[in-house]
Tab-separated table of C-alpha atoms in Angstrom:
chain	number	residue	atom	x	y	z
Z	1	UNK	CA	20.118	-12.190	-27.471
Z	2	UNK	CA	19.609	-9.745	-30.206
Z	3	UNK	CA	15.795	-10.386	-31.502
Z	4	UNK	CA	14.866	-12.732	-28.284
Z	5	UNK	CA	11.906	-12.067	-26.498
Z	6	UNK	CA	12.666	-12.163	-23.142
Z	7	UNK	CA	10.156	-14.033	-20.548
Z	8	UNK	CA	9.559	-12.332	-18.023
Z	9	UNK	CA	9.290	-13.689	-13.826
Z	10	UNK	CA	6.243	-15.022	-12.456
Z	11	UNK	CA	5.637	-14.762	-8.364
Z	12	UNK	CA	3.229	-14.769	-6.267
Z	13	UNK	CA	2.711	-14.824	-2.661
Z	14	UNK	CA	-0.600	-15.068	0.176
Z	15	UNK	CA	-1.047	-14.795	3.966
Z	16	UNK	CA	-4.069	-15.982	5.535
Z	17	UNK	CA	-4.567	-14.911	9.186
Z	18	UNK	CA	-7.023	-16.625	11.351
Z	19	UNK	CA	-7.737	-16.855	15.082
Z	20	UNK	CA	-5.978	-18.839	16.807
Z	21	UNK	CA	-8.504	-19.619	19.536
Z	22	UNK	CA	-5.982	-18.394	22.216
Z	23	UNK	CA	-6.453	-14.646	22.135
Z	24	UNK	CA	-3.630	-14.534	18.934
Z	25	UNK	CA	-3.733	-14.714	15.065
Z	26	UNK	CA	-2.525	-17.624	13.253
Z	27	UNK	CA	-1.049	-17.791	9.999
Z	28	UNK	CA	-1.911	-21.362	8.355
Z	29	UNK	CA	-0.831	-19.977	4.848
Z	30	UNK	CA	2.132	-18.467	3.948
Z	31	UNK	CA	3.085	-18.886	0.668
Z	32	UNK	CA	5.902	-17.420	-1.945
Z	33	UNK	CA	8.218	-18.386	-4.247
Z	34	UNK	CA	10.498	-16.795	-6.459
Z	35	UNK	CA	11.615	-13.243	-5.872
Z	36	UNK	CA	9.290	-12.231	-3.112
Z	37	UNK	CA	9.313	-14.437	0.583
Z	38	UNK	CA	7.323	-13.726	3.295
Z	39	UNK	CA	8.906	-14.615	6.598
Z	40	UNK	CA	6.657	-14.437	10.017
Z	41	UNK	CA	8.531	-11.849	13.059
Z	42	UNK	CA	8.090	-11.913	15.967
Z	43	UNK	CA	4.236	-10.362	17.126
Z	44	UNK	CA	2.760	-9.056	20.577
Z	45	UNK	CA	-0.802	-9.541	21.782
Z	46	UNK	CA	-3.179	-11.030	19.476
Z	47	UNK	CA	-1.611	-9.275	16.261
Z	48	UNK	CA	0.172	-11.730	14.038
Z	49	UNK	CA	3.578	-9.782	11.940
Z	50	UNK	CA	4.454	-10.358	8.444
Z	51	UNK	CA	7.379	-9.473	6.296
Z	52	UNK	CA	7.766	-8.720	2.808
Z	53	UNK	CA	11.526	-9.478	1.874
Z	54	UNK	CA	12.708	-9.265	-1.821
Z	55	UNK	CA	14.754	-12.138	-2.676
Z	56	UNK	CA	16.265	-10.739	-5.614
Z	57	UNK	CA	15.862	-7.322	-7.966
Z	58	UNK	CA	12.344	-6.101	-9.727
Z	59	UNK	CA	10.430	-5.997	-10.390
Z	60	UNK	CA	11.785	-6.248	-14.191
Z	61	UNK	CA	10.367	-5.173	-17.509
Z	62	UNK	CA	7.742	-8.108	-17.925
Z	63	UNK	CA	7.707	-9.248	-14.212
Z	64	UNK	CA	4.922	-9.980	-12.839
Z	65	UNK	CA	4.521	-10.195	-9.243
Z	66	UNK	CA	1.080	-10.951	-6.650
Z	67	UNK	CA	0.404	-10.507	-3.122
Z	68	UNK	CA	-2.426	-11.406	-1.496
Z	69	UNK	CA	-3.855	-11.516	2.350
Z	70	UNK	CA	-6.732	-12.327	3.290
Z	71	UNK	CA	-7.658	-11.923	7.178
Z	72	UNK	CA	-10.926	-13.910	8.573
Z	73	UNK	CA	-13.027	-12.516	11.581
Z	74	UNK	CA	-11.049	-11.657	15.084
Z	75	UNK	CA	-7.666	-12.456	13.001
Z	76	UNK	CA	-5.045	-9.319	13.259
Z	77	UNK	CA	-2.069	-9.222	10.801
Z	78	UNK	CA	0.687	-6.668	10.065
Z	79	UNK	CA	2.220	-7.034	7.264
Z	80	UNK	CA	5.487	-4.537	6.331
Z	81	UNK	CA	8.551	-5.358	4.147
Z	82	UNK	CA	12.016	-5.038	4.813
Z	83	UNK	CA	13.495	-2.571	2.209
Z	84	UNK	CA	11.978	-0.143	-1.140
Z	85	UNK	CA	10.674	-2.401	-3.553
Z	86	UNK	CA	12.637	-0.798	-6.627
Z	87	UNK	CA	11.143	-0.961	-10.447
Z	88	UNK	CA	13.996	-1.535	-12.861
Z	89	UNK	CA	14.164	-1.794	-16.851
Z	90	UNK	CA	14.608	-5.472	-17.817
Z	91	UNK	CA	15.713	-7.262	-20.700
Z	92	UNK	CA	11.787	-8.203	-21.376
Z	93	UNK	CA	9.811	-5.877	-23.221
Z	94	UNK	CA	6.299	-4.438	-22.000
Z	95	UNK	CA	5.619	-3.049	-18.331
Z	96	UNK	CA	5.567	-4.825	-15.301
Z	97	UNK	CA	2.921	-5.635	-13.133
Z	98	UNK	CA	2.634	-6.066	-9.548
Z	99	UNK	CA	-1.077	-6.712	-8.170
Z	100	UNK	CA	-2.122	-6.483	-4.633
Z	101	UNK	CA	-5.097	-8.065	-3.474
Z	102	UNK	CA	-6.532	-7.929	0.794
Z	103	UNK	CA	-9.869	-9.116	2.090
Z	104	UNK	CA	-10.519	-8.493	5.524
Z	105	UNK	CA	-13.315	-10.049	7.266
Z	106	UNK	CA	-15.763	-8.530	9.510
Z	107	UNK	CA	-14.111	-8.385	12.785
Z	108	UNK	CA	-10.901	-8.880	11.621
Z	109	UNK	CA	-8.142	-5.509	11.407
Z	110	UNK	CA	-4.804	-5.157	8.566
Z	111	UNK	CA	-2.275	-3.359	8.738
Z	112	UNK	CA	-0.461	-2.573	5.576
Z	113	UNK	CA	2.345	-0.500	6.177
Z	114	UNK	CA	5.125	-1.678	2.950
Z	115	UNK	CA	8.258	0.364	2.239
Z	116	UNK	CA	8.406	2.707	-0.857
Z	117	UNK	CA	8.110	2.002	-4.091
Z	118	UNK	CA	10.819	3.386	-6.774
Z	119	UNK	CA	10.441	3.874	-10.317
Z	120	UNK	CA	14.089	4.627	-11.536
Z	121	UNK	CA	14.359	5.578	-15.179
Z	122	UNK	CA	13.435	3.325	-18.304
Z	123	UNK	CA	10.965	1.258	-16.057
Z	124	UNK	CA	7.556	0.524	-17.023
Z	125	UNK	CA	5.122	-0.575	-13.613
Z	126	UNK	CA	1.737	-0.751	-13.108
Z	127	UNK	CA	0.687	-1.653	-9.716
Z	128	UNK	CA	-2.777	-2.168	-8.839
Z	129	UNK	CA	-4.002	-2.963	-5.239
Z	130	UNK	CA	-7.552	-3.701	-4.374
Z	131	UNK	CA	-9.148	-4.208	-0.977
Z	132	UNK	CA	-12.076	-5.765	0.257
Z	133	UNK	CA	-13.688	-5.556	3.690
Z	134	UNK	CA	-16.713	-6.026	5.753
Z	135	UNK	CA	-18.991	-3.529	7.115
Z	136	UNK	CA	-17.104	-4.232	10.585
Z	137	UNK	CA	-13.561	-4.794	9.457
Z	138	UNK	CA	-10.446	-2.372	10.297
Z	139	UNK	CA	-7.412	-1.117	8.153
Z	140	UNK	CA	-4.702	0.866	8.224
Z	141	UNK	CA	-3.064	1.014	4.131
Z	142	UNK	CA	-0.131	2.701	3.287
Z	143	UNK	CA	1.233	3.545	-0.781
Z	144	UNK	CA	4.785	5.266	-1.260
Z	145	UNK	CA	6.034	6.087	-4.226
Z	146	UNK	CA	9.130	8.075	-5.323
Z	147	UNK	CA	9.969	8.879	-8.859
Z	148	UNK	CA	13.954	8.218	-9.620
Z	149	UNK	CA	17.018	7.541	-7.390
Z	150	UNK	CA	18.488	10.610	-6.080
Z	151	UNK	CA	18.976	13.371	-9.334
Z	152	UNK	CA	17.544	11.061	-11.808
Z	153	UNK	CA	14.456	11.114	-14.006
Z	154	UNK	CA	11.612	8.222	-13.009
Z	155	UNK	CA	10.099	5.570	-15.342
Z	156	UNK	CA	7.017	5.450	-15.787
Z	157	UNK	CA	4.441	4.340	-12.833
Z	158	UNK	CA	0.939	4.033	-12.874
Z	159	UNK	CA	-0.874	2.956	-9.572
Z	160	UNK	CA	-4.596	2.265	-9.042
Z	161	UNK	CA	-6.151	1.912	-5.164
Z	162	UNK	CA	-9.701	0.292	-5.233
Z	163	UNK	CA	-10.996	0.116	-1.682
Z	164	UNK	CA	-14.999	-1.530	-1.123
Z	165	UNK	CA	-16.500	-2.039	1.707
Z	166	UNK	CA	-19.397	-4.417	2.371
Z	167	UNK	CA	-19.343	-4.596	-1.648
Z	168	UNK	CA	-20.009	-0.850	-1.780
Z	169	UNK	CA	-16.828	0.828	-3.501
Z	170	UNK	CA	-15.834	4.301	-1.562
Z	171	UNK	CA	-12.588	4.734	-3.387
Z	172	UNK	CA	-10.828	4.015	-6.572
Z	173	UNK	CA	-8.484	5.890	-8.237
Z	174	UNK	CA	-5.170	5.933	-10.571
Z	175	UNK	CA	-2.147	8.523	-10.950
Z	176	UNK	CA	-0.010	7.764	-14.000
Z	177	UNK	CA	3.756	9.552	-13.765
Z	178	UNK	CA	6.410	9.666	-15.675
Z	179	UNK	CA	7.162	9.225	-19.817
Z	180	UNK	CA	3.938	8.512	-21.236
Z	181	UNK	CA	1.264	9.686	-18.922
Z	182	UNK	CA	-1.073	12.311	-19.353
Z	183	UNK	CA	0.170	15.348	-19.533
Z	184	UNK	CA	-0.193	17.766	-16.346
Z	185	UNK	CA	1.595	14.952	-13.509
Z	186	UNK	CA	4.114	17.103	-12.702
Z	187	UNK	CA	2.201	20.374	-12.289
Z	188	UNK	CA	0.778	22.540	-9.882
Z	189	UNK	CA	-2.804	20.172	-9.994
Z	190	UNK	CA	-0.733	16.379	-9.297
Z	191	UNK	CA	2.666	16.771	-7.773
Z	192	UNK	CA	3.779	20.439	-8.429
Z	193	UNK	CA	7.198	19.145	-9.231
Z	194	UNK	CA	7.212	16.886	-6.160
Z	195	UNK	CA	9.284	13.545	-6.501
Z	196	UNK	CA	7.142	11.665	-3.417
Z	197	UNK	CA	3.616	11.282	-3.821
Z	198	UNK	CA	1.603	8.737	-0.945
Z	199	UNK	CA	-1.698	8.228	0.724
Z	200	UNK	CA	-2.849	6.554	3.238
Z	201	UNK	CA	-6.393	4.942	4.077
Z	202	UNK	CA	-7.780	4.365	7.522
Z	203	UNK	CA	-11.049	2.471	7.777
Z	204	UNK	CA	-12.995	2.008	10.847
Z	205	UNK	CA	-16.054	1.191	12.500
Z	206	UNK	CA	-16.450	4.347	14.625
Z	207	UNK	CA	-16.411	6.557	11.760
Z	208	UNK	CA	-19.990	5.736	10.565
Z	209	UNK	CA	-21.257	7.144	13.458
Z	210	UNK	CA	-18.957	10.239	13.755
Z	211	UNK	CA	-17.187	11.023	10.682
Z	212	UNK	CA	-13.701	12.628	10.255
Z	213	UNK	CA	-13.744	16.312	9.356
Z	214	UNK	CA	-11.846	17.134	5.931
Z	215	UNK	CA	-8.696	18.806	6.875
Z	216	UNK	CA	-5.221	20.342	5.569
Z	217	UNK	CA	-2.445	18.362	7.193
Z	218	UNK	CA	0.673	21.053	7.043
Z	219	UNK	CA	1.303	22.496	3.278
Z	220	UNK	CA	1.430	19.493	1.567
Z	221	UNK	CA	-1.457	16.728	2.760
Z	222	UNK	CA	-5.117	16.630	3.135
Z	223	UNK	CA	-7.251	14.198	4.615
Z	224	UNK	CA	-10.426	13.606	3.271
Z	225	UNK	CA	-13.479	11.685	4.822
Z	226	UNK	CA	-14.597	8.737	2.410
Z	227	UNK	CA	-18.081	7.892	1.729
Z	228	UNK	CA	-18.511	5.134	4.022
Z	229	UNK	CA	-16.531	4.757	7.780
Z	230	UNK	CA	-13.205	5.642	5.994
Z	231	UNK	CA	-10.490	8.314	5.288
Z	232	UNK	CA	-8.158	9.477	3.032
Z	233	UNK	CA	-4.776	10.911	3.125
Z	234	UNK	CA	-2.822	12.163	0.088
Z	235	UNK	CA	0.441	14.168	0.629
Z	236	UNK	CA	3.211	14.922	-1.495
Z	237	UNK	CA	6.844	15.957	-0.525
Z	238	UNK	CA	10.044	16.786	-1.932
Z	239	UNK	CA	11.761	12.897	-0.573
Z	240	UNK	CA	10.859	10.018	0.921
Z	241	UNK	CA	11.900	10.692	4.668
Z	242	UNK	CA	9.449	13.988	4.645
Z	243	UNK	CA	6.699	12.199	2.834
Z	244	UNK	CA	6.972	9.291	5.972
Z	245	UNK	CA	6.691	11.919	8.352
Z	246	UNK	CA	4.214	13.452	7.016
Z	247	UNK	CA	1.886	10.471	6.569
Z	248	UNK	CA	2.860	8.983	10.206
Z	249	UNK	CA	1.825	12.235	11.770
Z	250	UNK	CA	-1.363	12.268	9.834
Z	251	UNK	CA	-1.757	8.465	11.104
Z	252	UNK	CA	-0.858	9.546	14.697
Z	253	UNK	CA	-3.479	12.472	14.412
Z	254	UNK	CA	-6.577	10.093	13.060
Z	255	UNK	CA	-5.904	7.488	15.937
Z	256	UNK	CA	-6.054	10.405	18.415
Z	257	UNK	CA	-9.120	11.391	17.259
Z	258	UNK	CA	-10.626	7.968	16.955
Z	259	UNK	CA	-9.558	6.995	20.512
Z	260	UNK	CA	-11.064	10.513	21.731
Z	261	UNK	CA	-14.392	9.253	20.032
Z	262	UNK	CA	-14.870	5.964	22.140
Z	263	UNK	CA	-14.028	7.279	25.394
């Protein structure tokens, strides 16, 4: 193979959720080939569940992997996967990609709640997710991402989170980790020698009425009130497990406060 470039794998997968006219959400696409499938679970009430499962390792030096959902008015969808999605060196040369794309209609509520992502060492990922919504749509977005397996070094990992609503962009932004990025990841300003790094975005109606107050979460998150009826929460942590806790508590917190605003 010495001197053989390498193709790398092509896959791509989309959910669209609609109403089903029944008080439910139907899914009348859902597509994917190749290393990611998408298999419907069982739902409750008018919310429709996804799953992300990885049908084989990557994604690989080279790979190149899409998601997209798009949700129409009244539809709800979940959408989770079933295990880390882990970034791996491959035979290929050149990084891999793996692009997210939502839409959510007016009316219509996501819920994108994936496992972590893990860059182990001598991979090369770029993942870029973008979301767009209506004025009156609803979504809850989780990103994970740990750097290296347990006492190992990461690759390198650059994510970028673009989030518009009703065409007016209230947040985009990229962290680059690892070999390669800018200097200063690792220090006191980025992760301050953190290996979990995650945020979560929470967008709803309600908020452009009565906006969320900035807060510190504990000693390692802050939520942050986006300009338009949205939030943000970054938090960092030592490992995965404290880094979910942290951002579930933070969820649990801004749905507490929400339902307190529309009683």
């Amino acid at each position: 193979m010495d001197g053989v470039t390498v193709p790398g794998v092509r896959a791509a997968a989309r959910i669209a959720a609609r109403e089903d006219g029944r008080g439910g959400t139907a899914l009348p696409v859902l597509e994917s080939a190749g290393p990611i499938a998408l298999r419907r679970t069982r739902g409750s009430g008018p919310e429709a569940y996804v799953m992300l499962v990885g049908a084989m390792s990557g994604p690989l030096g080279g790979d190149h992997f899409s998601v997209a959902a798009d949700v129409a008015p009244g539809a709800r969808l979940r959408v989770g996967s079933a295990a880390a999605t882990i970034a791996l060196p491959g035979q290929a040369k050149g990084e891999a990609r793996y692009d997210v794309r939502l839409s959510v209609a007016d009316g219509g509520e996501l819920r994108w709640l994936p496992e972590q992502l893990i860059s182990v060492q001598g991979s090369d990922l770029y993942v870029g997710t973008q979301v767009d919504l209506g004025a009156d749509a609803r979504l809850v977005l989780r990103e994970e991402q740990v750097l290296g397996r347990a006492g190992e070094e990461p690759g390198r990992l650059t994510s970028r989170l673009t989030v518009r609503i009703a065409g007016r962009t209230v947040l985009d932004q990229e962290l680059a980790c690892g070999p390669g990025a800018p200097g200063g990841w690792d220090g006191p300003a980025v992760l301050g020698g953190h290996r979990a790094v995650g945020q979560l975005v929470v967008v709803r109606p309600e908020f452009a009425a009565e906006p969320a107050v900035a807060q510190v979460l504990g000693d390692t998150a802050a939520l942050t009130p986006l300009a338009g009826p949205a939030v943000l929460v970054t938090a960092v942590a030592p490992d995965a497990l404290r880094l979910r806790r942290v951002l579930d508590q933070a969820l649990v917190t801004i749905e507490e406060a929400s339902a307190e605003r529309t009683v």
